Amino acid sequence: MEHYYPQNPMSESGLEKMDVDHLNSFGNLCLISHSKNSRLSNFSPKAKADHYRSGAIDSIKQHLMTRVEQWDKESIDNHYKAMKTELETKLTQQSLNQVAQIQV
């Protein structure tokens, strides 16, 4: 599990530590390989995005996160809302499809 905004930002990044609620929000988390997570864990979001763009993307969610220029609390909140809406929409559609199949 990758914290896109780092848990312990490197001092040279100029980033401040972020509050725990935003840091551990679904909007700031994505699944990536263990080796990438270990290698880049404390890098800034911009440094991570630059690195990820040069190689394979581990997840669609991660790809969407790398497209945001300024990753901050507002970005985390916006990404959380967008992902929540997407998941709820897909789950609702799936549930309706299952009900329709049962009624046939």
JSON list of C-alpha atoms in Angstrom, two decimals:
[
{"chain": "A", "resi": 1, "resn": "MET", "atom": "CA", "xyz": [0.00, 0.00, 0.00]},
{"chain": "A", "resi": 2, "resn": "GLU", "atom": "CA", "xyz": [1.54, 3.27, -1.14]},
{"chain": "A", "resi": 3, "resn": "HIS", "atom": "CA", "xyz": [1.00, 6.60, 0.57]},
{"chain": "A", "resi": 4, "resn": "TYR", "atom": "CA", "xyz": [1.26, 8.91, -2.44]},
{"chain": "A", "resi": 5, "resn": "TYR", "atom": "CA", "xyz": [1.88, 11.89, -0.16]},
{"chain": "A", "resi": 6, "resn": "PRO", "atom": "CA", "xyz": [4.70, 10.44, 1.94]},
{"chain": "A", "resi": 7, "resn": "GLN", "atom": "CA", "xyz": [4.33, 9.50, 5.59]},
{"chain": "A", "resi": 8, "resn": "ASN", "atom": "CA", "xyz": [7.78, 10.91, 6.35]},
{"chain": "A", "resi": 9, "resn": "PRO", "atom": "CA", "xyz": [8.70, 13.44, 3.66]},
{"chain": "A", "resi": 10, "resn": "MET", "atom": "CA", "xyz": [12.38, 13.85, 2.89]},
{"chain": "A", "resi": 11, "resn": "SER", "atom": "CA", "xyz": [13.68, 17.16, 4.25]},
{"chain": "A", "resi": 12, "resn": "GLU", "atom": "CA", "xyz": [14.94, 18.31, 0.83]},
{"chain": "A", "resi": 13, "resn": "SER", "atom": "CA", "xyz": [11.44, 17.90, -0.64]},
{"chain": "A", "resi": 14, "resn": "GLY", "atom": "CA", "xyz": [10.20, 20.93, 1.30]},
{"chain": "A", "resi": 15, "resn": "LEU", "atom": "CA", "xyz": [7.02, 19.07, 2.22]},
{"chain": "A", "resi": 16, "resn": "GLU", "atom": "CA", "xyz": [5.50, 19.28, 5.68]},
{"chain": "A", "resi": 17, "resn": "LYS", "atom": "CA", "xyz": [4.17, 16.23, 7.50]},
{"chain": "A", "resi": 18, "resn": "MET", "atom": "CA", "xyz": [0.49, 15.78, 6.75]},
{"chain": "A", "resi": 19, "resn": "ASP", "atom": "CA", "xyz": [-2.27, 15.10, 9.25]},
{"chain": "A", "resi": 20, "resn": "VAL", "atom": "CA", "xyz": [-3.08, 11.43, 9.76]},
{"chain": "A", "resi": 21, "resn": "ASP", "atom": "CA", "xyz": [-6.64, 11.65, 8.40]},
{"chain": "A", "resi": 22, "resn": "HIS", "atom": "CA", "xyz": [-5.48, 12.89, 5.00]},
{"chain": "A", "resi": 23, "resn": "LEU", "atom": "CA", "xyz": [-2.34, 10.78, 5.01]},
{"chain": "A", "resi": 24, "resn": "ASN", "atom": "CA", "xyz": [-4.28, 7.53, 5.54]},
{"chain": "A", "resi": 25, "resn": "SER", "atom": "CA", "xyz": [-7.27, 8.54, 3.41]},
{"chain": "A", "resi": 26, "resn": "PHE", "atom": "CA", "xyz": [-8.31, 6.27, 0.55]},
{"chain": "A", "resi": 27, "resn": "GLY", "atom": "CA", "xyz": [-7.65, 9.35, -1.60]},
{"chain": "A", "resi": 28, "resn": "ASN", "atom": "CA", "xyz": [-3.93, 9.19, -0.76]},
{"chain": "A", "resi": 29, "resn": "LEU", "atom": "CA", "xyz": [-3.46, 5.42, -1.02]},
{"chain": "A", "resi": 30, "resn": "CYS", "atom": "CA", "xyz": [-2.83, 3.13, -3.97]},
{"chain": "A", "resi": 31, "resn": "LEU", "atom": "CA", "xyz": [-1.60, -0.40, -4.52]},
{"chain": "A", "resi": 32, "resn": "ILE", "atom": "CA", "xyz": [1.86, -0.74, -6.04]},
{"chain": "A", "resi": 33, "resn": "SER", "atom": "CA", "xyz": [4.58, -3.36, -5.99]},
{"chain": "A", "resi": 34, "resn": "HIS", "atom": "CA", "xyz": [6.51, -3.83, -2.76]},
{"chain": "A", "resi": 35, "resn": "SER", "atom": "CA", "xyz": [9.82, -2.95, -4.42]},
{"chain": "A", "resi": 36, "resn": "LYS", "atom": "CA", "xyz": [8.53, 0.39, -5.76]},
{"chain": "A", "resi": 37, "resn": "ASN", "atom": "CA", "xyz": [6.96, 1.20, -2.41]},
{"chain": "A", "resi": 38, "resn": "SER", "atom": "CA", "xyz": [10.20, 0.53, -0.55]},
{"chain": "A", "resi": 39, "resn": "ARG", "atom": "CA", "xyz": [12.30, 2.47, -3.03]},
{"chain": "A", "resi": 40, "resn": "LEU", "atom": "CA", "xyz": [10.14, 5.60, -3.25]},
{"chain": "A", "resi": 41, "resn": "SER", "atom": "CA", "xyz": [8.27, 5.68, 0.06]},
{"chain": "A", "resi": 42, "resn": "ASN", "atom": "CA", "xyz": [9.50, 9.09, 1.32]},
{"chain": "A", "resi": 43, "resn": "PHE", "atom": "CA", "xyz": [9.81, 10.84, -2.05]},
{"chain": "A", "resi": 44, "resn": "SER", "atom": "CA", "xyz": [7.53, 13.76, -2.91]},
{"chain": "A", "resi": 45, "resn": "PRO", "atom": "CA", "xyz": [4.42, 13.11, -5.03]},
{"chain": "A", "resi": 46, "resn": "LYS", "atom": "CA", "xyz": [6.08, 14.95, -7.94]},
{"chain": "A", "resi": 47, "resn": "ALA", "atom": "CA", "xyz": [9.20, 12.78, -7.74]},
{"chain": "A", "resi": 48, "resn": "LYS", "atom": "CA", "xyz": [7.03, 9.66, -7.58]},
{"chain": "A", "resi": 49, "resn": "ALA", "atom": "CA", "xyz": [4.96, 10.80, -10.57]},
{"chain": "A", "resi": 50, "resn": "ASP", "atom": "CA", "xyz": [8.12, 11.49, -12.59]},
{"chain": "A", "resi": 51, "resn": "HIS", "atom": "CA", "xyz": [9.44, 8.03, -11.75]},
{"chain": "A", "resi": 52, "resn": "TYR", "atom": "CA", "xyz": [6.16, 6.23, -12.45]},
{"chain": "A", "resi": 53, "resn": "ARG", "atom": "CA", "xyz": [5.71, 7.99, -15.81]},
{"chain": "A", "resi": 54, "resn": "SER", "atom": "CA", "xyz": [9.01, 6.55, -17.01]},
{"chain": "A", "resi": 55, "resn": "GLY", "atom": "CA", "xyz": [7.91, 2.96, -16.40]},
{"chain": "A", "resi": 56, "resn": "ALA", "atom": "CA", "xyz": [4.94, 0.69, -16.06]},
{"chain": "A", "resi": 57, "resn": "ILE", "atom": "CA", "xyz": [1.95, 1.85, -14.07]},
{"chain": "A", "resi": 58, "resn": "ASP", "atom": "CA", "xyz": [0.96, -0.55, -11.30]},
{"chain": "A", "resi": 59, "resn": "SER", "atom": "CA", "xyz": [-2.67, 0.55, -11.09]},
{"chain": "A", "resi": 60, "resn": "ILE", "atom": "CA", "xyz": [-5.22, 2.81, -12.76]},
{"chain": "A", "resi": 61, "resn": "LYS", "atom": "CA", "xyz": [-5.75, 4.61, -9.45]},
{"chain": "A", "resi": 62, "resn": "GLN", "atom": "CA", "xyz": [-2.03, 5.32, -9.23]},
{"chain": "A", "resi": 63, "resn": "HIS", "atom": "CA", "xyz": [-2.04, 6.57, -12.83]},
{"chain": "A", "resi": 64, "resn": "LEU", "atom": "CA", "xyz": [-4.86, 9.01, -12.03]},
{"chain": "A", "resi": 65, "resn": "MET", "atom": "CA", "xyz": [-2.96, 10.25, -9.00]},
{"chain": "A", "resi": 66, "resn": "THR", "atom": "CA", "xyz": [0.19, 10.95, -11.04]},
{"chain": "A", "resi": 67, "resn": "ARG", "atom": "CA", "xyz": [-1.79, 13.19, -13.39]},
{"chain": "A", "resi": 68, "resn": "VAL", "atom": "CA", "xyz": [-2.55, 15.70, -10.62]},
{"chain": "A", "resi": 69, "resn": "GLU", "atom": "CA", "xyz": [0.04, 18.49, -10.72]},
{"chain": "A", "resi": 70, "resn": "GLN", "atom": "CA", "xyz": [-0.18, 19.64, -7.07]},
{"chain": "A", "resi": 71, "resn": "TRP", "atom": "CA", "xyz": [-0.86, 16.78, -4.62]},
{"chain": "A", "resi": 72, "resn": "ASP", "atom": "CA", "xyz": [-2.16, 18.28, -1.38]},
{"chain": "A", "resi": 73, "resn": "LYS", "atom": "CA", "xyz": [-5.09, 17.94, 1.03]},
{"chain": "A", "resi": 74, "resn": "GLU", "atom": "CA", "xyz": [-7.55, 19.28, -1.53]},
{"chain": "A", "resi": 75, "resn": "SER", "atom": "CA", "xyz": [-6.28, 16.84, -4.17]},
{"chain": "A", "resi": 76, "resn": "ILE", "atom": "CA", "xyz": [-6.56, 13.97, -1.72]},
{"chain": "A", "resi": 77, "resn": "ASP", "atom": "CA", "xyz": [-10.15, 14.95, -0.85]},
{"chain": "A", "resi": 78, "resn": "ASN", "atom": "CA", "xyz": [-11.06, 15.32, -4.54]},
{"chain": "A", "resi": 79, "resn": "HIS", "atom": "CA", "xyz": [-9.50, 11.98, -5.46]},
{"chain": "A", "resi": 80, "resn": "TYR", "atom": "CA", "xyz": [-11.28, 10.28, -2.54]},
{"chain": "A", "resi": 81, "resn": "LYS", "atom": "CA", "xyz": [-14.65, 11.66, -3.68]},
{"chain": "A", "resi": 82, "resn": "ALA", "atom": "CA", "xyz": [-14.06, 10.68, -7.31]},
{"chain": "A", "resi": 83, "resn": "MET", "atom": "CA", "xyz": [-13.01, 7.13, -6.42]},
{"chain": "A", "resi": 84, "resn": "LYS", "atom": "CA", "xyz": [-15.89, 6.72, -3.94]},
{"chain": "A", "resi": 85, "resn": "THR", "atom": "CA", "xyz": [-18.39, 7.86, -6.57]},
{"chain": "A", "resi": 86, "resn": "GLU", "atom": "CA", "xyz": [-16.89, 5.49, -9.16]},
{"chain": "A", "resi": 87, "resn": "LEU", "atom": "CA", "xyz": [-17.01, 2.52, -6.79]},
{"chain": "A", "resi": 88, "resn": "GLU", "atom": "CA", "xyz": [-20.56, 3.26, -5.65]},
{"chain": "A", "resi": 89, "resn": "THR", "atom": "CA", "xyz": [-21.71, 3.62, -9.26]},
{"chain": "A", "resi": 90, "resn": "LYS", "atom": "CA", "xyz": [-20.13, 0.31, -10.29]},
{"chain": "A", "resi": 91, "resn": "LEU", "atom": "CA", "xyz": [-21.48, -1.51, -7.24]},
{"chain": "A", "resi": 92, "resn": "THR", "atom": "CA", "xyz": [-24.98, -0.12, -7.82]},
{"chain": "A", "resi": 93, "resn": "GLN", "atom": "CA", "xyz": [-24.88, -1.15, -11.50]},
{"chain": "A", "resi": 94, "resn": "GLN", "atom": "CA", "xyz": [-23.65, -4.61, -10.56]},
{"chain": "A", "resi": 95, "resn": "SER", "atom": "CA", "xyz": [-26.39, -5.02, -7.94]},
{"chain": "A", "resi": 96, "resn": "LEU", "atom": "CA", "xyz": [-29.08, -3.92, -10.40]},
{"chain": "A", "resi": 97, "resn": "ASN", "atom": "CA", "xyz": [-27.76, -6.36, -13.00]},
{"chain": "A", "resi": 98, "resn": "GLN", "atom": "CA", "xyz": [-27.85, -9.20, -10.49]},
{"chain": "A", "resi": 99, "resn": "VAL", "atom": "CA", "xyz": [-31.45, -8.37, -9.50]},
{"chain": "A", "resi": 100, "resn": "ALA", "atom": "CA", "xyz": [-32.46, -8.22, -13.16]},
{"chain": "A", "resi": 101, "resn": "GLN", "atom": "CA", "xyz": [-30.91, -11.65, -13.77]},
{"chain": "A", "resi": 102, "resn": "ILE", "atom": "CA", "xyz": [-32.76, -13.15, -10.81]},
{"chain": "A", "resi": 103, "resn": "GLN", "atom": "CA", "xyz": [-36.11, -11.80, -12.01]},
{"chain": "A", "resi": 104, "resn": "VAL", "atom": "CA", "xyz": [-35.75, -13.31, -15.49]}
]
